[in-house]
Amino acid sequence: MKTFFMISFAVAALAEVVVVAMLVLQAVRQKPHMASDRAIVRVNEVVAAASLFGGSMVISGVITHGWGDIDSTDLLLFAATFGVVTAALIERVRTKTTVANAAYAIPVGFGVIAGLVGSSL
């Protein structure tokens, strides 16, 4: 389970680099933000996905390992990474409402896995 999470996090971190590069290119190309432009990520979706990841990681970690095993720096890093990547995915599938809503299960699932693995990450 630890190896699966580490590989998944590496893939998510690479995807996050791509999302940030797209955001930078969008910022450089645009003068003012136009209403017709498609967003790459939306802040409220990043916060929602990061909160879902963090909450599920804390709950599963506390249940399996206790309070002493929760590392806040790992929690923030993982939640931010999976939050940005999930928000970008949701924005890409925005027209497919069912798929976009189902994408919120991604940070919850990875949060549970991270909590079960514990501080050995």
mmCIF file of C-alpha atoms in Angstrom:
data_model
loop_
_atom_site.group_PDB
_atom_site.id
_atom_site.type_symbol
_atom_site.label_atom_id
_atom_site.label_comp_id
_atom_site.label_asym_id
_atom_site.label_seq_id
_atom_site.Cartn_x
_atom_site.Cartn_y
_atom_site.Cartn_z
ATOM 1 C CA MET A 1 0.000 0.000 0.000
ATOM 2 C CA LYS A 2 2.882 2.336 0.785
ATOM 3 C CA THR A 3 4.473 1.788 -2.639
ATOM 4 C CA PHE A 4 1.140 2.351 -4.404
ATOM 5 C CA PHE A 5 0.658 5.644 -2.568
ATOM 6 C CA MET A 6 4.211 6.801 -3.262
ATOM 7 C CA ILE A 7 3.881 6.063 -6.997
ATOM 8 C CA SER A 8 0.470 7.739 -7.095
ATOM 9 C CA PHE A 9 1.853 10.799 -5.334
ATOM 10 C CA ALA A 10 4.766 10.993 -7.798
ATOM 11 C CA VAL A 11 2.323 10.895 -10.719
ATOM 12 C CA ALA A 12 0.134 13.527 -9.032
ATOM 13 C CA ALA A 13 3.170 15.746 -8.407
ATOM 14 C CA LEU A 14 4.125 15.536 -12.101
ATOM 15 C CA ALA A 15 0.539 16.360 -13.075
ATOM 16 C CA GLU A 16 0.640 19.315 -10.682
ATOM 17 C CA VAL A 17 3.744 20.654 -12.436
ATOM 18 C CA VAL A 18 1.864 20.492 -15.740
ATOM 19 C CA VAL A 19 -1.146 22.299 -14.220
ATOM 20 C CA VAL A 20 1.067 25.047 -12.798
ATOM 21 C CA ALA A 21 2.830 25.426 -16.150
ATOM 22 C CA MET A 22 -0.573 25.771 -17.843
ATOM 23 C CA LEU A 23 -1.574 28.415 -15.287
ATOM 24 C CA VAL A 24 1.622 30.372 -15.914
ATOM 25 C CA LEU A 25 1.146 30.204 -19.691
ATOM 26 C CA GLN A 26 -2.450 31.322 -19.334
ATOM 27 C CA ALA A 27 -1.391 34.255 -17.153
ATOM 28 C CA VAL A 28 1.329 35.316 -19.599
ATOM 29 C CA ARG A 29 -0.901 35.097 -22.689
ATOM 30 C CA GLN A 30 -3.860 37.004 -21.284
ATOM 31 C CA LYS A 31 -4.191 40.657 -20.619
ATOM 32 C CA PRO A 32 -7.393 40.868 -18.592
ATOM 33 C CA HIS A 33 -9.289 37.720 -17.741
ATOM 34 C CA MET A 34 -12.106 37.259 -20.224
ATOM 35 C CA ALA A 35 -15.387 35.629 -19.277
ATOM 36 C CA SER A 36 -15.222 33.338 -22.313
ATOM 37 C CA ASP A 37 -11.846 31.859 -21.331
ATOM 38 C CA ARG A 38 -11.934 28.399 -19.829
ATOM 39 C CA ALA A 39 -10.400 28.148 -16.374
ATOM 40 C CA ILE A 40 -7.669 25.604 -15.713
ATOM 41 C CA VAL A 41 -8.566 25.217 -12.034
ATOM 42 C CA ARG A 42 -11.018 26.919 -9.723
ATOM 43 C CA VAL A 43 -10.018 27.860 -6.204
ATOM 44 C CA ASN A 44 -13.142 26.494 -4.546
ATOM 45 C CA GLU A 45 -12.558 23.078 -6.143
ATOM 46 C CA VAL A 46 -8.932 23.016 -4.994
ATOM 47 C CA VAL A 47 -10.019 23.811 -1.436
ATOM 48 C CA ALA A 48 -12.822 21.229 -1.535
ATOM 49 C CA ALA A 49 -10.589 18.460 -2.888
ATOM 50 C CA ALA A 50 -7.751 19.294 -0.475
ATOM 51 C CA SER A 51 -10.201 19.286 2.437
ATOM 52 C CA LEU A 52 -11.613 15.923 1.390
ATOM 53 C CA PHE A 53 -8.106 14.470 1.202
ATOM 54 C CA GLY A 54 -7.000 15.985 4.507
ATOM 55 C CA GLY A 55 -10.130 14.982 6.375
ATOM 56 C CA SER A 56 -10.048 11.389 5.210
ATOM 57 C CA MET A 57 -6.311 11.128 5.899
ATOM 58 C CA VAL A 58 -6.703 12.438 9.440
ATOM 59 C CA ILE A 59 -9.714 10.249 10.250
ATOM 60 C CA SER A 60 -8.188 7.035 8.909
ATOM 61 C CA GLY A 61 -4.798 7.870 10.441
ATOM 62 C CA VAL A 62 -6.227 8.591 13.892
ATOM 63 C CA ILE A 63 -8.333 5.435 13.838
ATOM 64 C CA THR A 64 -5.426 3.191 12.809
ATOM 65 C CA HIS A 65 -2.395 4.849 14.422
ATOM 66 C CA GLY A 66 -3.560 7.481 16.930
ATOM 67 C CA TRP A 67 -3.028 11.252 17.134
ATOM 68 C CA GLY A 68 0.740 11.023 17.546
ATOM 69 C CA ASP A 69 1.188 9.666 14.048
ATOM 70 C CA ILE A 70 -0.334 12.641 12.187
ATOM 71 C CA ASP A 71 2.354 14.785 10.539
ATOM 72 C CA SER A 72 0.979 18.191 9.562
ATOM 73 C CA THR A 73 3.641 18.898 6.921
ATOM 74 C CA ASP A 74 2.893 15.650 5.086
ATOM 75 C CA LEU A 75 -0.815 16.343 5.403
ATOM 76 C CA LEU A 76 -0.486 19.815 3.847
ATOM 77 C CA LEU A 77 1.809 18.654 1.043
ATOM 78 C CA PHE A 78 -0.344 15.694 0.033
ATOM 79 C CA ALA A 79 -3.619 17.618 0.362
ATOM 80 C CA ALA A 80 -2.347 20.510 -1.758
ATOM 81 C CA THR A 81 -1.000 18.220 -4.481
ATOM 82 C CA PHE A 82 -4.068 16.013 -4.734
ATOM 83 C CA GLY A 83 -6.321 19.069 -4.402
ATOM 84 C CA VAL A 84 -4.780 20.889 -7.373
ATOM 85 C CA VAL A 85 -4.717 17.786 -9.577
ATOM 86 C CA THR A 86 -8.306 16.843 -8.717
ATOM 87 C CA ALA A 87 -9.514 20.394 -9.369
ATOM 88 C CA ALA A 88 -7.810 20.381 -12.782
ATOM 89 C CA LEU A 89 -9.429 17.037 -13.600
ATOM 90 C CA ILE A 90 -12.845 18.331 -12.540
ATOM 91 C CA GLU A 91 -12.418 21.390 -14.739
ATOM 92 C CA ARG A 92 -11.481 19.189 -17.727
ATOM 93 C CA VAL A 93 -14.634 17.072 -17.344
ATOM 94 C CA ARG A 94 -16.872 19.998 -16.351
ATOM 95 C CA THR A 95 -19.457 19.239 -19.047
ATOM 96 C CA LYS A 96 -19.852 15.667 -17.802
ATOM 97 C CA THR A 97 -21.481 16.376 -14.448
ATOM 98 C CA THR A 98 -21.540 12.784 -13.213
ATOM 99 C CA VAL A 99 -17.849 12.278 -13.954
ATOM 100 C CA ALA A 100 -16.949 15.628 -12.366
ATOM 101 C CA ASN A 101 -18.855 14.736 -9.198
ATOM 102 C CA ALA A 102 -17.297 11.258 -9.110
ATOM 103 C CA ALA A 103 -13.831 12.846 -9.312
ATOM 104 C CA TYR A 104 -14.285 14.052 -5.725
ATOM 105 C CA ALA A 105 -13.874 10.409 -4.654
ATOM 106 C CA ILE A 106 -10.233 10.506 -5.783
ATOM 107 C CA PRO A 107 -8.878 12.652 -2.905
ATOM 108 C CA VAL A 108 -11.020 10.764 -0.394
ATOM 109 C CA GLY A 109 -9.615 7.419 -1.535
ATOM 110 C CA PHE A 110 -6.030 8.597 -1.515
ATOM 111 C CA GLY A 111 -6.548 10.278 1.853
ATOM 112 C CA VAL A 112 -7.710 6.994 3.363
ATOM 113 C CA ILE A 113 -4.699 5.190 1.883
ATOM 114 C CA ALA A 114 -2.318 7.868 3.215
ATOM 115 C CA GLY A 115 -3.910 7.649 6.664
ATOM 116 C CA LEU A 116 -3.620 3.868 6.713
ATOM 117 C CA VAL A 117 0.042 4.006 5.666
ATOM 118 C CA GLY A 118 0.736 6.514 8.434
ATOM 119 C CA SER A 119 3.960 8.349 9.121
ATOM 120 C CA SER A 120 6.072 5.751 7.348
ATOM 121 C CA LEU A 121 5.746 7.876 4.207
#
